[in-house]
GROMACS .gro file of C-alpha atoms in nm:
model
  153
    1MET     CA    1  -3.784   1.523   1.422
    2VAL     CA    2  -3.544   1.520   1.123
    3LYS     CA    3  -3.632   1.869   1.010
    4ASN     CA    4  -3.571   2.024   1.367
    5LEU     CA    5  -3.211   1.837   1.377
    6MET     CA    6  -3.108   1.998   1.062
    7LYS     CA    7  -3.230   2.313   1.198
    8THR     CA    8  -3.008   2.275   1.537
    9GLN     CA    9  -2.744   2.173   1.298
   10LYS     CA   10  -2.745   2.488   1.071
   11GLN     CA   11  -2.758   2.727   1.383
   12LEU     CA   12  -2.425   2.544   1.488
   13TYR     CA   13  -2.274   2.578   1.210
   14LYS     CA   14  -2.399   2.945   1.201
   15ASN     CA   15  -2.240   3.035   1.468
   16VAL     CA   16  -1.890   2.920   1.436
   17ARG     CA   17  -1.609   3.150   1.381
   18PRO     CA   18  -1.514   3.158   1.014
   19GLU     CA   19  -1.150   3.048   1.084
   20ILE     CA   20  -1.325   2.769   1.230
   21LYS     CA   21  -1.498   2.676   0.954
   22VAL     CA   22  -1.184   2.672   0.764
   23VAL     CA   23  -1.053   2.417   0.962
   24ILE     CA   24  -1.359   2.188   0.983
   25ILE     CA   25  -1.385   2.234   0.571
   26SER     CA   26  -1.003   2.157   0.477
   27LEU     CA   27  -1.004   1.842   0.759
   28SER     CA   28  -1.322   1.722   0.554
   29LEU     CA   29  -1.101   1.753   0.225
   30LEU     CA   30  -0.820   1.612   0.348
   31LEU     CA   31  -0.986   1.295   0.528
   32THR     CA   32  -1.201   1.234   0.158
   33SER     CA   33  -0.891   1.280  -0.061
   34SER     CA   34  -0.735   1.015   0.165
   35LEU     CA   35  -0.958   0.784   0.175
   36ALA     CA   36  -1.034   0.793  -0.209
   37ALA     CA   37  -0.611   0.766  -0.282
   38ALA     CA   38  -0.654   0.439  -0.059
   39VAL     CA   39  -0.972   0.261  -0.305
   40CYS     CA   40  -0.856  -0.051  -0.494
   41LEU     CA   41  -0.996  -0.003  -0.818
   42LYS     CA   42  -0.998  -0.341  -0.944
   43GLY     CA   43  -1.065  -0.471  -0.553
   44HIS     CA   44  -0.899  -0.719  -0.348
   45PRO     CA   45  -0.760  -1.035  -0.506
   46SER     CA   46  -0.834  -1.365  -0.373
   47ILE     CA   47  -0.469  -1.496  -0.236
   48ASP     CA   48  -0.463  -1.778  -0.535
   49GLU     CA   49  -0.587  -1.460  -0.767
   50GLU     CA   50  -0.259  -1.245  -0.634
   51TYR     CA   51  -0.035  -1.578  -0.660
   52GLY     CA   52  -0.122  -1.677  -0.977
   53ASP     CA   53  -0.103  -1.308  -1.125
   54SER     CA   54   0.266  -1.279  -0.957
   55GLN     CA   55   0.571  -1.269  -1.129
   56SER     CA   56   0.768  -1.387  -0.803
   57VAL     CA   57   0.661  -1.435  -0.471
   58LEU     CA   58   0.916  -1.436  -0.214
   59ILE     CA   59   1.038  -1.302   0.121
   60GLY     CA   60   1.305  -1.061   0.153
   61GLU     CA   61   1.449  -0.788   0.341
   62VAL     CA   62   1.455  -0.410   0.266
   63LYS     CA   63   1.872  -0.309   0.256
   64LEU     CA   64   1.846   0.038   0.088
   65LYS     CA   65   1.540   0.314  -0.014
   66ARG     CA   66   1.628   0.538  -0.316
   67SER     CA   67   1.410   0.832  -0.450
   68VAL     CA   68   1.344   0.835  -0.811
   69PRO     CA   69   1.277   1.131  -1.000
   70GLU     CA   70   0.947   1.112  -1.222
   71SER     CA   71   1.002   0.939  -1.554
   72GLY     CA   72   0.825   0.816  -1.885
   73ALA     CA   73   0.485   0.643  -1.725
   74TYR     CA   74   0.546   0.691  -1.366
   75TYR     CA   75   0.522   0.897  -1.118
   76ASP     CA   76   0.841   0.977  -0.906
   77GLY     CA   77   0.897   0.765  -0.607
   78ASP     CA   78   1.116   0.504  -0.412
   79GLU     CA   79   1.341   0.231  -0.539
   80TYR     CA   80   1.392  -0.053  -0.260
   81THR     CA   81   1.694  -0.302  -0.301
   82VAL     CA   82   1.568  -0.626  -0.135
   83GLU     CA   83   1.777  -0.931  -0.052
   84VAL     CA   84   1.568  -1.232  -0.109
   85ARG     CA   85   1.530  -1.493   0.169
   86GLU     CA   86   1.285  -1.711   0.035
   87ILE     CA   87   1.147  -1.782  -0.286
   88PHE     CA   88   0.769  -1.951  -0.329
   89LYS     CA   89   0.730  -1.849  -0.715
   90GLY     CA   90   0.949  -1.707  -1.005
   91ASN     CA   91   1.290  -1.668  -1.035
   92PRO     CA   92   1.383  -1.300  -0.889
   93THR     CA   93   1.711  -1.153  -0.924
   94ASN     CA   94   1.889  -1.122  -0.549
   95PRO     CA   95   1.866  -0.836  -0.466
   96ILE     CA   96   1.546  -0.712  -0.658
   97ILE     CA   97   1.506  -0.372  -0.675
   98ILE     CA   98   1.135  -0.319  -0.640
   99PHE     CA   99   0.990   0.053  -0.724
  100SER     CA  100   0.659   0.227  -0.522
  101GLU     CA  101   0.524   0.530  -0.704
  102ASN     CA  102   0.403   0.817  -0.516
  103SER     CA  103   0.066   0.772  -0.618
  104SER     CA  104  -0.218   0.549  -0.476
  105ARG     CA  105  -0.078   0.260  -0.603
  106ARG     CA  106   0.192   0.325  -0.353
  107PHE     CA  107   0.344   0.051  -0.144
  108PRO     CA  108   0.582   0.169   0.150
  109MET     CA  109   0.844  -0.014   0.280
  110THR     CA  110   1.110   0.026   0.621
  111VAL     CA  111   1.432  -0.036   0.569
  112ALA     CA  112   1.582  -0.394   0.781
  113GLU     CA  113   1.205  -0.455   0.780
  114THR     CA  114   1.105  -0.804   0.624
  115TYR     CA  115   0.808  -0.870   0.392
  116LEU     CA  116   0.676  -1.083   0.224
  117LEU     CA  117   0.622  -0.969  -0.142
  118PHE     CA  118   0.380  -1.054  -0.454
  119VAL     CA  119   0.609  -0.925  -0.700
  120LEU     CA  120   0.422  -0.754  -1.016
  121TYR     CA  121   0.654  -0.662  -1.351
  122GLU     CA  122   0.504  -0.384  -1.495
  123LEU     CA  123   0.651  -0.131  -1.790
  124GLY     CA  124   0.953  -0.250  -1.725
  125ARG     CA  125   1.011  -0.248  -1.299
  126TYR     CA  126   0.889  -0.519  -0.983
  127GLN     CA  127   0.595  -0.360  -0.842
  128ILE     CA  128   0.396  -0.408  -0.549
  129ASN     CA  129   0.000  -0.440  -0.563
  130ASN     CA  130  -0.079  -0.223  -0.261
  131CYS     CA  131  -0.471  -0.398  -0.253
  132GLY     CA  132  -0.308  -0.762  -0.207
  133TYR     CA  133  -0.132  -0.994   0.053
  134SER     CA  134   0.224  -0.813   0.040
  135GLY     CA  135   0.305  -0.702   0.407
  136LEU     CA  136   0.521  -0.719   0.661
  137LEU     CA  137   0.616  -1.081   0.743
  138SER     CA  138   0.533  -1.042   1.122
  139GLU     CA  139   0.145  -0.960   0.987
  140GLN     CA  140   0.132  -1.178   0.712
  141GLN     CA  141   0.211  -1.520   0.864
  142ASN     CA  142  -0.147  -1.628   0.734
  143PHE     CA  143  -0.038  -1.583   0.371
  144VAL     CA  144   0.280  -1.785   0.346
  145PRO     CA  145   0.263  -2.016   0.105
  146MET     CA  146   0.141  -2.351   0.266
  147GLU     CA  147   0.456  -2.527   0.139
  148ALA     CA  148   0.690  -2.301   0.333
  149ARG     CA  149   0.531  -2.276   0.671
  150HIS     CA  150   0.698  -2.518   0.942
  151GLU     CA  151   0.513  -2.639   1.219
  152PRO     CA  152   0.720  -2.582   1.562
  153ALA     CA  153   0.908  -2.880   1.675
   0.00000   0.00000   0.00000
């Protein structure tokens, strides 16, 4: 049965036009490389681990996005100016400048959106772990530190 199925697949592929084969192979490579880029090499930390490892934990609104060229140990990327609204840990500057390099570590943000951010300080720049719990505040309510959660009146 398996041999027959494999023969059928080979016959189907054999009859596909060359330009369609190129498209199929290209899409396969694209999907594979996208999945590889999204892999978190250290895995996903627990909420306690990420909180403990973070320099600061805060809620902030992105006010400005600026492209930054490659320099030193970093790829090119974006710098985000974030207005701090609430602090749960640390003593961040306000506003805080957060860098996101164009790599698998990328943590893209949108101007005028509000985020829960677990901020790391690495190689002279504030950054976000894209494998952690940072994200749009509207989607991360379950991860806001307990002391900051407010019960509805």
